[in-house]
mmCIF file of C-alpha atoms in Angstrom:
data_model
loop_
_atom_site.group_PDB
_atom_site.id
_atom_site.type_symbol
_atom_site.label_atom_id
_atom_site.label_comp_id
_atom_site.label_asym_id
_atom_site.label_seq_id
_atom_site.Cartn_x
_atom_site.Cartn_y
_atom_site.Cartn_z
ATOM 1 C CA MET A 112 -36.481 8.123 -6.901
ATOM 2 C CA LYS A 113 -33.883 9.759 -4.663
ATOM 3 C CA SER A 114 -31.705 12.547 -6.091
ATOM 4 C CA GLN A 115 -27.942 12.162 -6.636
ATOM 5 C CA LYS A 116 -27.349 14.690 -3.764
ATOM 6 C CA THR A 117 -29.433 12.619 -1.368
ATOM 7 C CA SER A 118 -27.806 9.301 -2.335
ATOM 8 C CA LEU A 119 -24.313 10.823 -1.659
ATOM 9 C CA LYS A 120 -25.338 11.655 1.827
ATOM 10 C CA SER A 121 -27.164 8.341 2.736
ATOM 11 C CA GLY A 122 -25.501 5.168 3.984
ATOM 12 C CA THR A 123 -22.943 4.363 6.560
ATOM 13 C CA PHE A 124 -20.029 6.048 4.719
ATOM 14 C CA GLN A 125 -19.899 9.773 4.855
ATOM 15 C CA TRP A 126 -17.187 12.130 3.519
ATOM 16 C CA ASN A 127 -14.955 13.173 6.341
ATOM 17 C CA PHE A 128 -11.509 14.713 5.682
ATOM 18 C CA ASN A 129 -9.840 13.279 8.804
ATOM 19 C CA GLY A 130 -11.267 9.795 7.910
ATOM 20 C CA TRP A 131 -10.312 9.961 4.222
ATOM 21 C CA LEU A 132 -6.746 11.208 5.010
ATOM 22 C CA GLY A 133 -6.296 8.509 7.642
ATOM 23 C CA CYS A 134 -7.367 5.847 5.285
ATOM 24 C CA GLN A 135 -5.130 7.341 2.436
ATOM 25 C CA ILE A 136 -1.974 7.776 4.581
ATOM 26 C CA GLY A 137 -2.506 4.489 6.527
ATOM 27 C CA GLY A 138 -2.871 2.475 3.367
ATOM 28 C CA THR A 139 0.050 3.994 1.469
ATOM 29 C CA GLY A 140 2.502 5.291 4.031
ATOM 30 C CA TRP A 141 4.354 1.968 4.136
ATOM 31 C CA LEU A 142 5.061 2.307 0.379
ATOM 32 C CA LEU A 143 6.842 5.555 0.966
ATOM 33 C CA LEU A 144 8.732 4.231 3.866
ATOM 34 C CA PHE A 145 9.946 1.220 1.929
ATOM 35 C CA GLY A 146 10.692 3.320 -1.083
ATOM 36 C CA ILE A 147 12.970 5.597 1.036
ATOM 37 C CA LEU A 148 14.664 2.634 2.730
ATOM 38 C CA LEU A 149 15.282 0.935 -0.715
ATOM 39 C CA LEU A 150 16.767 4.116 -2.061
ATOM 40 C CA PHE A 151 19.204 4.289 0.926
ATOM 41 C CA HIS A 152 20.165 0.722 0.211
ATOM 42 C CA LYS A 153 21.063 1.840 -3.277
ATOM 43 C CA ASP A 154 18.252 -0.120 -5.120
ATOM 44 C CA ILE A 155 17.206 2.676 -7.163
ATOM 45 C CA ILE A 156 14.565 0.842 -9.279
ATOM 46 C CA ALA A 157 12.759 -0.838 -6.428
ATOM 47 C CA GLY A 158 12.911 2.411 -4.413
ATOM 48 C CA ILE A 159 11.609 4.442 -7.174
ATOM 49 C CA SER A 160 8.840 1.800 -7.884
ATOM 50 C CA PHE A 161 7.650 1.892 -4.288
ATOM 51 C CA THR A 162 7.682 5.804 -4.317
ATOM 52 C CA VAL A 163 5.845 5.851 -7.553
ATOM 53 C CA CYS A 164 3.250 3.588 -6.234
ATOM 54 C CA PHE A 165 2.849 5.773 -3.187
ATOM 55 C CA LEU A 166 2.496 8.964 -5.287
ATOM 56 C CA LEU A 167 0.001 7.333 -7.775
ATOM 57 C CA LEU A 168 -2.251 5.984 -4.994
ATOM 58 C CA ASN A 169 -2.242 9.296 -3.170
ATOM 59 C CA ALA A 170 -2.918 11.119 -6.460
ATOM 60 C CA ILE A 171 -5.931 8.870 -6.969
ATOM 61 C CA GLY A 172 -7.013 9.358 -3.404
ATOM 62 C CA ALA A 173 -6.775 13.123 -3.849
ATOM 63 C CA PHE A 174 -8.826 12.883 -7.118
ATOM 64 C CA LEU A 175 -11.428 10.820 -5.320
ATOM 65 C CA TRP A 176 -11.540 13.356 -2.506
ATOM 66 C CA HIS A 177 -11.918 16.312 -4.892
ATOM 67 C CA ARG A 178 -14.731 14.482 -6.582
ATOM 68 C CA ARG A 179 -16.636 13.813 -3.386
ATOM 69 C CA ASP A 180 -19.554 15.839 -4.755
ATOM 70 C CA LYS A 181 -19.993 13.399 -7.608
ATOM 71 C CA ILE A 182 -18.746 10.031 -6.057
ATOM 72 C CA ALA A 183 -20.388 8.275 -3.121
ATOM 73 C CA PRO A 184 -17.954 7.771 -0.148
ATOM 74 C CA TYR A 185 -18.740 4.129 0.128
ATOM 75 C CA HIS A 186 -17.745 3.660 -3.666
ATOM 76 C CA ALA A 187 -14.631 5.836 -3.437
ATOM 77 C CA THR A 188 -13.483 3.805 -0.323
ATOM 78 C CA GLN A 189 -14.030 0.450 -2.102
ATOM 79 C CA ILE A 190 -12.150 1.765 -5.151
ATOM 80 C CA PHE A 191 -9.233 3.143 -3.071
ATOM 81 C CA PHE A 192 -8.968 -0.103 -1.015
ATOM 82 C CA ALA A 193 -8.995 -2.301 -4.085
ATOM 83 C CA LEU A 194 -6.196 -0.198 -5.658
ATOM 84 C CA VAL A 195 -4.127 -0.232 -2.482
ATOM 85 C CA GLY A 196 -4.458 -3.995 -2.128
ATOM 86 C CA GLY A 197 -3.529 -4.480 -5.828
ATOM 87 C CA LEU A 198 -0.607 -2.316 -5.892
ATOM 88 C CA SER A 199 0.654 -3.533 -2.463
ATOM 89 C CA ALA A 200 0.586 -7.010 -3.875
ATOM 90 C CA VAL A 201 2.598 -5.916 -6.848
ATOM 91 C CA THR A 202 5.174 -4.185 -4.704
ATOM 92 C CA ILE A 203 5.581 -7.171 -2.473
ATOM 93 C CA THR A 204 5.967 -9.383 -5.512
ATOM 94 C CA LEU A 205 8.676 -6.992 -6.803
ATOM 95 C CA LEU A 206 10.496 -7.280 -3.479
ATOM 96 C CA ASP A 207 10.436 -10.998 -3.884
ATOM 97 C CA TRP A 208 11.657 -10.969 -7.383
ATOM 98 C CA ALA A 209 14.460 -8.482 -6.292
ATOM 99 C CA GLY A 210 15.530 -11.014 -3.652
ATOM 100 C CA TYR A 211 14.711 -9.029 -0.519
ATOM 101 C CA PHE A 212 12.923 -11.879 1.260
ATOM 102 C CA PRO A 213 14.940 -14.581 3.238
ATOM 103 C CA ASN A 214 15.545 -17.730 1.158
ATOM 104 C CA GLU A 215 12.727 -19.743 3.002
ATOM 105 C CA ALA A 216 10.180 -16.859 2.731
ATOM 106 C CA THR A 217 8.245 -16.010 -0.424
ATOM 107 C CA ALA A 218 5.964 -13.140 -1.528
ATOM 108 C CA SER A 219 3.011 -15.315 -0.684
ATOM 109 C CA ASP A 220 4.156 -15.537 2.993
ATOM 110 C CA TYR A 221 3.810 -11.647 3.081
ATOM 111 C CA THR A 222 0.798 -11.093 0.765
ATOM 112 C CA LYS A 223 -1.470 -13.152 2.882
ATOM 113 C CA TRP A 224 -1.336 -10.162 5.282
ATOM 114 C CA LEU A 225 -3.090 -8.185 2.410
ATOM 115 C CA LEU A 226 -6.097 -10.458 2.842
ATOM 116 C CA ILE A 227 -7.211 -7.882 5.406
ATOM 117 C CA ILE A 228 -8.116 -5.477 2.560
ATOM 118 C CA PRO A 229 -10.662 -7.648 0.884
ATOM 119 C CA ALA A 230 -11.984 -8.758 4.226
ATOM 120 C CA LEU A 231 -12.540 -5.030 5.125
ATOM 121 C CA MET A 232 -14.185 -4.424 1.821
ATOM 122 C CA VAL A 233 -16.654 -7.301 2.408
ATOM 123 C CA VAL A 234 -17.434 -5.821 5.940
ATOM 124 C CA PHE A 235 -17.874 -2.342 4.450
ATOM 125 C CA HIS A 236 -20.091 -3.882 1.773
ATOM 126 C CA PHE A 237 -22.579 -5.477 4.382
ATOM 127 C CA ARG A 238 -22.546 -2.370 6.667
ATOM 128 C CA GLU A 239 -23.387 -0.119 3.747
ATOM 129 C CA ARG A 240 -26.119 -2.469 2.443
ATOM 130 C CA SER A 241 -27.651 -2.733 6.003
ATOM 131 C CA SER A 242 -27.475 1.105 6.272
ATOM 132 C CA ARG A 243 -29.126 1.738 2.946
ATOM 133 C CA LYS A 244 -31.942 -0.776 3.761
ATOM 134 C CA LYS A 245 -32.608 1.250 7.060
ATOM 135 C CA ASP A 246 -32.660 4.435 4.930
ATOM 136 C CA MET A 247 -35.220 3.109 2.444
ATOM 137 C CA THR A 248 -37.490 1.848 5.332
ATOM 138 C CA ASN A 249 -37.473 5.358 7.037
#
């Protein structure tokens, strides 16, 4: 049986500060941008909601990074992506309810772009599984 230390270092995904920061800022930066824009448009509740989602996701990302000696990078990435996708769908729905989309557009027109997140998660799953199988045979 492999030790916990070994299992954290095996697989495709490895802890890397630049990679993790890029994932975190790339996944959440748009929330801060929209939050600031909404605040400038005097929609305080929506602007604060987006900014809070940005801060919450980045706090979770920082927590996962600081627990990297206990959490496998693959699992942390999957957790973070799931949370980004879920909160992004919520914020887009909030925009729809607040009437920010043109009359003919709906939240579903925009949330379909979020399907990239579960698609990436599936790709990551198969890459990690393949890598772990190779590790077991070596």
